[in-house]
Each structure stands twice: as structure tokens, then as C-alpha cells.
């Protein structure tokens, strides 16, 4: 069986992984509906991806019953795919723990430090944990392409200081909670979601999801979701809206970020 249509085409390589990932999820969860829910896809998309994979295999891979039943060829494919998925997820969990993301909230010890000491201690943590250049470009959205080099450099510096201030302010809300890795999901090679649970003596258990990517220099966080809200996505929406509402002037956003270290200015304007 051949599942890679063109090994030299990154788009097709990504497509092939999407098909295999969907097949593995359907086989593991027993239905297209459950796989669609776990992968964040529609059931029709899952069905189409299975059709394409079976066309590439030139053979039926599963019987779409409840629960689904694998054909002989499907069993062979699953035996090849599952170790790849398991190994990738294990590597992601290990890398994520090594980054210290699973223990980043105990940095509440910074609460007793001065602002200067907090900043000095927090900057290396951000560098180790977060892909700052990628997040910076993402939150600027469509304006990252039109910004001049000078504007982009000033935005990068302003966003970095702004983000540090926002994150350090959030640290003051923590009271010794522990964060443990509870699961992970491979989106595609080099891109995964890691689920953690935060719990402590003063708080109810809270799930936190991290989007992590590996661009060749190790796994780093590009976004975090708390209570259903993705931080970088929300910042991108706020930033683009601010620029749009000011005639496309990126400098207006830069000036606001330079004044605002808590996120209050921009969020109040959007409210």
C-alpha cells in the first residue's frame, strides 16, 4: 500500500498525515462521530478523509458500522500507524514536561518579588516555554504583512513587554496550584494539543489546553486555552479590531501596548 502521493510535496505530506490521523482516531474510538468530536472536525469531513484514504489504499479499510470494524487491510494499516502516533504523543508529553510547562504556574513565588525581579525571572521562562517570534507574528494577523520593518520591530518590542506584564499579573492570582499533564492529541507532525489540569487547595480543578509546535528547535507553546478561550487568538482579534477601528494605523496599537501592561485598555475598547 502507498499512502504518500508525493513525498516532495509538503501539502500532500500534510494531507496524508491528516488521513492517517483520522483513520487512527476512528479505529480507536469506534465511530466517525466520536472521532469527529475528538479531532474538532465535522462528521462529513471525517467520512471524506476515510474515503480518500481508502482510495489511496485501493481497498476498504473499515466497515462503517457501530462500532466500526476494521478489514484485514485496515488491521495492517492500524498496526503500522498506531506506534507512530503513540511514540509521537509520548515524545510530546516528555518535551512538554521538560519545558517546565506542566510546572509553570508554581512560579507564584514571584509574587513576593519586585516588578523588576519578576521581569528578570520571567523573561527566561517565556523564552524557554513560548515561541515568541511565531506568536508575535500571529497576533498581528493580516497587518504583519503590511507593517514596515520599523513598525514590526517596534510592535515586537511592545508586544513582548505587554505580554510579560499580562502574564506576571496573572501569576498574582495563583496560590500554589499544581499543573499535571493529563493528555495530548497530535494534530499533525510537529503540531499538538496538550491538556493539563490545574488544581489546588483554593481552586476547583481547571483544564488548560496548550497548542505546542516543534519547528526543529524543540517543542514550544504558541497558544493556551483557559475556560474555552484561546489567548493568542483573542489577542489577534483584539489587535486587528483596534487597528481596523483606527484606519489601519498600526502605530495606534503600538502606542496602546506601550501604555498598557494589563490588557485593560484594548479589552475595554472592544467591550
mmCIF file of C-alpha atoms in Angstrom:
data_model
loop_
_atom_site.group_PDB
_atom_site.id
_atom_site.type_symbol
_atom_site.label_atom_id
_atom_site.label_comp_id
_atom_site.label_asym_id
_atom_site.label_seq_id
_atom_site.Cartn_x
_atom_site.Cartn_y
_atom_site.Cartn_z
ATOM 1 C CA UNK A 1 0.000 0.000 0.000
ATOM 2 C CA UNK A 2 1.176 3.538 -0.778
ATOM 3 C CA UNK A 3 -0.197 6.428 1.223
ATOM 4 C CA UNK A 4 2.172 9.225 0.285
ATOM 5 C CA UNK A 5 1.147 10.616 -3.090
ATOM 6 C CA UNK A 6 4.201 12.856 -3.434
ATOM 7 C CA UNK A 7 6.994 12.720 -0.886
ATOM 8 C CA UNK A 8 8.397 16.018 -2.170
ATOM 9 C CA UNK A 9 5.166 17.950 -1.732
ATOM 10 C CA UNK A 10 4.658 19.319 1.782
ATOM 11 C CA UNK A 11 0.955 19.866 1.169
ATOM 12 C CA UNK A 12 0.403 16.243 0.201
ATOM 13 C CA UNK A 13 2.572 15.036 3.082
ATOM 14 C CA UNK A 14 0.405 17.029 5.475
ATOM 15 C CA UNK A 15 -2.733 15.740 3.783
ATOM 16 C CA UNK A 16 -1.595 12.128 4.126
ATOM 17 C CA UNK A 17 -0.959 12.624 7.828
ATOM 18 C CA UNK A 18 -4.437 14.091 8.281
ATOM 19 C CA UNK A 19 -5.948 10.991 6.670
ATOM 20 C CA UNK A 20 -3.931 8.595 8.807
ATOM 21 C CA UNK A 21 -4.662 10.556 11.968
ATOM 22 C CA UNK A 22 -8.399 10.440 11.225
ATOM 23 C CA UNK A 23 -8.268 6.709 10.498
ATOM 24 C CA UNK A 24 -6.444 6.028 13.767
ATOM 25 C CA UNK A 25 -8.974 8.085 15.747
ATOM 26 C CA UNK A 26 -11.952 6.298 14.170
ATOM 27 C CA UNK A 27 -10.380 2.902 14.848
ATOM 28 C CA UNK A 28 -9.531 3.852 18.438
ATOM 29 C CA UNK A 29 -12.851 5.500 19.333
ATOM 30 C CA UNK A 30 -15.115 3.138 17.382
ATOM 31 C CA UNK A 31 -17.192 5.633 15.418
ATOM 32 C CA UNK A 32 -16.964 8.520 12.983
ATOM 33 C CA UNK A 33 -18.968 10.706 15.354
ATOM 34 C CA UNK A 34 -16.605 10.196 18.284
ATOM 35 C CA UNK A 35 -13.544 10.723 16.082
ATOM 36 C CA UNK A 36 -15.008 13.905 14.625
ATOM 37 C CA UNK A 37 -15.652 15.259 18.119
ATOM 38 C CA UNK A 38 -12.141 14.407 19.318
ATOM 39 C CA UNK A 39 -10.457 15.899 16.246
ATOM 40 C CA UNK A 40 -12.616 19.016 16.076
ATOM 41 C CA UNK A 41 -13.929 18.091 12.616
ATOM 42 C CA UNK A 42 -17.371 17.583 11.151
ATOM 43 C CA UNK A 43 -18.538 14.018 10.646
ATOM 44 C CA UNK A 44 -18.765 14.618 6.909
ATOM 45 C CA UNK A 45 -15.114 15.696 6.845
ATOM 46 C CA UNK A 46 -14.094 12.532 8.685
ATOM 47 C CA UNK A 47 -16.089 10.472 6.206
ATOM 48 C CA UNK A 48 -14.479 12.192 3.209
ATOM 49 C CA UNK A 49 -10.996 11.702 4.655
ATOM 50 C CA UNK A 50 -11.659 7.996 5.111
ATOM 51 C CA UNK A 51 -12.895 7.804 1.518
ATOM 52 C CA UNK A 52 -9.678 9.398 0.286
ATOM 53 C CA UNK A 53 -7.520 7.109 2.388
ATOM 54 C CA UNK A 54 -9.342 4.034 1.097
ATOM 55 C CA UNK A 55 -8.947 5.324 -2.457
ATOM 56 C CA UNK A 56 -5.196 5.721 -1.874
ATOM 57 C CA UNK A 57 -5.055 2.205 -0.397
ATOM 58 C CA UNK A 58 -7.208 0.862 -3.235
ATOM 59 C CA UNK A 59 -9.022 -1.200 -0.634
ATOM 60 C CA UNK A 60 -11.722 -0.863 2.050
ATOM 61 C CA UNK A 61 -10.129 -0.286 5.454
ATOM 62 C CA UNK A 62 -13.146 -0.436 7.747
ATOM 63 C CA UNK A 63 -16.826 -1.286 7.815
ATOM 64 C CA UNK A 64 -18.825 1.744 8.875
ATOM 65 C CA UNK A 65 -20.960 0.035 11.467
ATOM 66 C CA UNK A 66 -21.453 0.867 15.145
ATOM 67 C CA UNK A 67 -18.864 0.256 16.346
ATOM 68 C CA UNK A 68 -16.745 0.304 13.206
ATOM 69 C CA UNK A 69 -14.947 -2.907 12.241
ATOM 70 C CA UNK A 70 -11.584 -2.923 10.522
ATOM 71 C CA UNK A 71 -10.979 -5.010 7.443
ATOM 72 C CA UNK A 72 -7.849 -7.112 7.142
ATOM 73 C CA UNK A 73 -6.124 -4.284 5.284
ATOM 74 C CA UNK A 74 -7.343 -1.878 7.956
ATOM 75 C CA UNK A 75 -5.776 -4.009 10.690
ATOM 76 C CA UNK A 76 -2.462 -3.953 8.827
ATOM 77 C CA UNK A 77 -2.580 -0.173 8.444
ATOM 78 C CA UNK A 78 -3.567 0.421 12.076
ATOM 79 C CA UNK A 79 -0.690 -1.757 13.260
ATOM 80 C CA UNK A 80 1.671 0.498 11.299
ATOM 81 C CA UNK A 81 0.087 3.821 12.251
ATOM 82 C CA UNK A 82 -0.621 3.359 15.969
ATOM 83 C CA UNK A 83 3.025 3.027 17.091
ATOM 84 C CA UNK A 84 3.809 6.223 15.176
ATOM 85 C CA UNK A 85 1.032 8.085 16.955
ATOM 86 C CA UNK A 86 1.876 6.645 20.391
ATOM 87 C CA UNK A 87 5.579 7.448 20.007
ATOM 88 C CA UNK A 88 4.826 10.992 18.862
ATOM 89 C CA UNK A 89 2.470 11.637 21.779
ATOM 90 C CA UNK A 90 4.950 10.222 24.275
ATOM 91 C CA UNK A 91 7.654 12.470 22.869
ATOM 92 C CA UNK A 92 5.352 15.481 23.090
ATOM 93 C CA UNK A 93 4.471 14.795 26.728
ATOM 94 C CA UNK A 94 8.126 14.350 27.615
ATOM 95 C CA UNK A 95 9.148 17.507 25.788
ATOM 96 C CA UNK A 96 6.306 19.483 27.318
ATOM 97 C CA UNK A 97 7.261 18.378 30.837
ATOM 98 C CA UNK A 98 10.901 19.139 30.103
ATOM 99 C CA UNK A 99 9.983 22.655 29.079
ATOM 100 C CA UNK A 100 8.520 23.117 32.526
ATOM 101 C CA UNK A 101 5.067 23.926 31.186
ATOM 102 C CA UNK A 102 3.499 21.373 33.494
ATOM 103 C CA UNK A 103 5.005 23.201 36.441
ATOM 104 C CA UNK A 104 4.969 26.783 35.193
ATOM 105 C CA UNK A 105 2.170 28.019 37.469
ATOM 106 C CA UNK A 106 4.128 27.295 40.675
ATOM 107 C CA UNK A 107 6.126 30.374 39.640
ATOM 108 C CA UNK A 108 3.697 32.094 42.027
ATOM 109 C CA UNK A 109 6.822 32.500 44.189
ATOM 110 C CA UNK A 110 7.454 35.587 42.036
ATOM 111 C CA UNK A 111 4.510 37.205 43.809
ATOM 112 C CA UNK A 112 6.741 38.308 46.660
ATOM 113 C CA UNK A 113 9.346 39.825 44.333
ATOM 114 C CA UNK A 114 9.646 43.326 42.990
ATOM 115 C CA UNK A 115 8.397 44.061 39.469
ATOM 116 C CA UNK A 116 11.990 44.241 38.236
ATOM 117 C CA UNK A 117 12.831 40.875 39.810
ATOM 118 C CA UNK A 118 9.678 39.328 38.369
ATOM 119 C CA UNK A 119 10.550 40.557 34.892
ATOM 120 C CA UNK A 120 14.132 39.310 35.137
ATOM 121 C CA UNK A 121 12.958 35.853 36.274
ATOM 122 C CA UNK A 122 10.006 35.618 33.898
ATOM 123 C CA UNK A 123 11.818 36.538 30.657
ATOM 124 C CA UNK A 124 13.927 33.326 30.538
ATOM 125 C CA UNK A 125 10.800 31.294 31.319
ATOM 126 C CA UNK A 126 8.966 32.844 28.370
ATOM 127 C CA UNK A 127 11.946 32.230 26.080
ATOM 128 C CA UNK A 128 12.069 28.565 27.108
ATOM 129 C CA UNK A 129 8.352 27.930 27.005
ATOM 130 C CA UNK A 130 6.887 30.078 24.215
ATOM 131 C CA UNK A 131 7.726 30.527 20.523
ATOM 132 C CA UNK A 132 7.707 34.304 20.912
ATOM 133 C CA UNK A 133 8.523 35.211 17.264
ATOM 134 C CA UNK A 134 5.730 32.986 15.937
ATOM 135 C CA UNK A 135 3.179 34.247 18.451
ATOM 136 C CA UNK A 136 4.174 37.854 17.754
ATOM 137 C CA UNK A 137 3.559 37.454 14.029
ATOM 138 C CA UNK A 138 0.311 35.563 14.632
ATOM 139 C CA UNK A 139 -1.302 38.137 16.932
ATOM 140 C CA UNK A 140 -0.641 40.936 14.428
ATOM 141 C CA UNK A 141 -2.688 38.981 11.894
ATOM 142 C CA UNK A 142 -3.124 40.442 8.419
ATOM 143 C CA UNK A 143 -1.150 43.533 9.405
ATOM 144 C CA UNK A 144 2.042 41.508 9.842
ATOM 145 C CA UNK A 145 2.328 41.525 6.036
ATOM 146 C CA UNK A 146 1.793 45.260 5.599
ATOM 147 C CA UNK A 147 3.841 46.530 8.567
ATOM 148 C CA UNK A 148 7.116 48.226 7.691
ATOM 149 C CA UNK A 149 10.293 46.707 9.177
ATOM 150 C CA UNK A 150 10.435 49.598 11.643
ATOM 151 C CA UNK A 151 6.792 49.136 12.660
ATOM 152 C CA UNK A 152 7.217 45.394 13.065
ATOM 153 C CA UNK A 153 10.329 45.839 15.214
ATOM 154 C CA UNK A 154 8.533 48.347 17.452
ATOM 155 C CA UNK A 155 5.431 46.160 17.643
ATOM 156 C CA UNK A 156 7.550 43.123 18.586
ATOM 157 C CA UNK A 157 9.207 45.004 21.436
ATOM 158 C CA UNK A 158 5.920 46.498 22.650
ATOM 159 C CA UNK A 159 4.069 43.186 22.471
ATOM 160 C CA UNK A 160 6.837 41.393 24.337
ATOM 161 C CA UNK A 161 6.704 43.882 27.222
ATOM 162 C CA UNK A 162 2.898 43.894 27.152
ATOM 163 C CA UNK A 163 2.691 40.086 27.234
ATOM 164 C CA UNK A 164 5.148 39.823 30.109
ATOM 165 C CA UNK A 165 3.078 42.295 32.095
ATOM 166 C CA UNK A 166 -0.163 40.419 31.413
ATOM 167 C CA UNK A 167 1.340 37.047 32.362
ATOM 168 C CA UNK A 168 3.016 38.359 35.503
ATOM 169 C CA UNK A 169 -0.254 39.928 36.605
ATOM 170 C CA UNK A 170 -1.936 36.537 36.217
ATOM 171 C CA UNK A 171 0.716 34.956 38.445
ATOM 172 C CA UNK A 172 -0.603 37.012 41.353
ATOM 173 C CA UNK A 173 -3.845 35.000 41.072
ATOM 174 C CA UNK A 174 -2.121 31.677 41.721
ATOM 175 C CA UNK A 175 -1.835 30.213 45.225
ATOM 176 C CA UNK A 176 0.267 27.079 44.899
ATOM 177 C CA UNK A 177 -1.839 25.196 42.361
ATOM 178 C CA UNK A 178 -0.196 22.250 40.650
ATOM 179 C CA UNK A 179 -0.499 21.533 36.947
ATOM 180 C CA UNK A 180 -0.291 17.983 35.653
ATOM 181 C CA UNK A 181 -0.323 16.707 32.076
ATOM 182 C CA UNK A 182 -3.497 14.669 31.537
ATOM 183 C CA UNK A 183 -3.445 14.012 27.791
ATOM 184 C CA UNK A 184 -2.280 15.029 24.353
ATOM 185 C CA UNK A 185 -3.513 14.960 20.783
ATOM 186 C CA UNK A 186 -1.319 15.030 17.705
ATOM 187 C CA UNK A 187 -2.774 17.455 15.157
ATOM 188 C CA UNK A 188 -0.070 16.649 12.619
ATOM 189 C CA UNK A 189 3.677 16.030 12.822
ATOM 190 C CA UNK A 190 5.228 18.917 14.733
ATOM 191 C CA UNK A 191 1.867 20.254 15.950
ATOM 192 C CA UNK A 192 -0.049 19.035 19.017
ATOM 193 C CA UNK A 193 -2.524 19.910 21.745
ATOM 194 C CA UNK A 194 -1.528 19.103 25.322
ATOM 195 C CA UNK A 195 -4.200 19.009 28.019
ATOM 196 C CA UNK A 196 -3.293 19.775 31.622
ATOM 197 C CA UNK A 197 -5.274 20.007 34.829
ATOM 198 C CA UNK A 198 -4.662 22.745 37.379
ATOM 199 C CA UNK A 199 -5.805 22.091 40.924
ATOM 200 C CA UNK A 200 -5.021 23.436 44.362
ATOM 201 C CA UNK A 201 -6.361 23.931 47.871
ATOM 202 C CA UNK A 202 -8.247 27.108 46.925
ATOM 203 C CA UNK A 203 -9.407 26.270 43.410
ATOM 204 C CA UNK A 204 -11.586 23.790 41.596
ATOM 205 C CA UNK A 205 -9.755 21.604 39.062
ATOM 206 C CA UNK A 206 -9.391 23.626 35.864
ATOM 207 C CA UNK A 207 -8.452 22.129 32.479
ATOM 208 C CA UNK A 208 -5.883 24.092 30.494
ATOM 209 C CA UNK A 209 -5.037 23.239 26.910
ATOM 210 C CA UNK A 210 -1.777 24.183 25.224
ATOM 211 C CA UNK A 211 -1.065 24.347 21.492
ATOM 212 C CA UNK A 212 2.564 23.328 21.030
ATOM 213 C CA UNK A 213 4.637 23.133 17.856
ATOM 214 C CA UNK A 214 8.098 21.912 17.001
ATOM 215 C CA UNK A 215 9.779 23.940 14.277
ATOM 216 C CA UNK A 216 13.000 21.952 14.548
ATOM 217 C CA UNK A 217 14.309 23.513 17.759
ATOM 218 C CA UNK A 218 12.160 21.670 20.283
ATOM 219 C CA UNK A 219 8.525 21.943 21.382
ATOM 220 C CA UNK A 220 7.240 25.384 22.314
ATOM 221 C CA UNK A 221 3.852 26.834 23.184
ATOM 222 C CA UNK A 222 2.085 29.011 20.603
ATOM 223 C CA UNK A 223 -1.265 29.393 22.398
ATOM 224 C CA UNK A 224 -3.064 28.446 25.609
ATOM 225 C CA UNK A 225 -6.761 27.905 26.256
ATOM 226 C CA UNK A 226 -8.384 28.513 29.641
ATOM 227 C CA UNK A 227 -12.150 28.220 30.158
ATOM 228 C CA UNK A 228 -12.698 27.841 26.434
ATOM 229 C CA UNK A 229 -10.774 30.974 25.458
ATOM 230 C CA UNK A 230 -7.574 30.806 23.394
ATOM 231 C CA UNK A 231 -5.270 33.632 24.499
ATOM 232 C CA UNK A 232 -3.353 34.319 21.261
ATOM 233 C CA UNK A 233 -6.488 34.036 19.112
ATOM 234 C CA UNK A 234 -8.295 36.507 21.370
ATOM 235 C CA UNK A 235 -5.323 38.894 21.280
ATOM 236 C CA UNK A 236 -5.224 38.694 17.492
ATOM 237 C CA UNK A 237 -8.935 39.564 17.286
ATOM 238 C CA UNK A 238 -8.495 42.500 19.679
ATOM 239 C CA UNK A 239 -5.373 43.810 17.945
ATOM 240 C CA UNK A 240 -6.831 43.629 14.429
ATOM 241 C CA UNK A 241 -10.047 45.298 15.611
ATOM 242 C CA UNK A 242 -8.048 48.102 17.244
ATOM 243 C CA UNK A 243 -6.091 48.752 14.032
ATOM 244 C CA UNK A 244 -9.207 48.476 11.842
ATOM 245 C CA UNK A 245 -11.059 50.970 14.046
ATOM 246 C CA UNK A 246 -8.196 53.427 13.645
ATOM 247 C CA UNK A 247 -7.974 53.464 9.876
ATOM 248 C CA UNK A 248 -5.405 50.677 9.592
ATOM 249 C CA UNK A 249 -2.795 52.568 11.622
ATOM 250 C CA UNK A 250 -0.534 50.008 13.278
ATOM 251 C CA UNK A 251 1.175 52.756 15.293
ATOM 252 C CA UNK A 252 -2.049 53.278 17.271
ATOM 253 C CA UNK A 253 -1.881 49.693 18.524
ATOM 254 C CA UNK A 254 1.820 50.002 19.297
ATOM 255 C CA UNK A 255 1.185 53.110 21.372
ATOM 256 C CA UNK A 256 -1.611 51.382 23.283
ATOM 257 C CA UNK A 257 0.570 48.378 24.027
ATOM 258 C CA UNK A 258 3.347 50.641 25.259
ATOM 259 C CA UNK A 259 0.920 52.228 27.727
ATOM 260 C CA UNK A 260 -0.921 49.066 28.732
ATOM 261 C CA UNK A 261 0.615 46.179 30.690
ATOM 262 C CA UNK A 262 -2.631 44.585 31.891
ATOM 263 C CA UNK A 263 -4.741 44.220 28.751
ATOM 264 C CA UNK A 264 -7.391 46.563 30.148
ATOM 265 C CA UNK A 265 -7.163 49.343 27.556
ATOM 266 C CA UNK A 266 -7.725 47.194 24.498
ATOM 267 C CA UNK A 267 -10.366 44.957 26.073
ATOM 268 C CA UNK A 268 -12.358 47.919 27.367
ATOM 269 C CA UNK A 269 -12.342 49.485 23.909
ATOM 270 C CA UNK A 270 -13.668 46.248 22.424
ATOM 271 C CA UNK A 271 -16.339 45.950 25.101
#
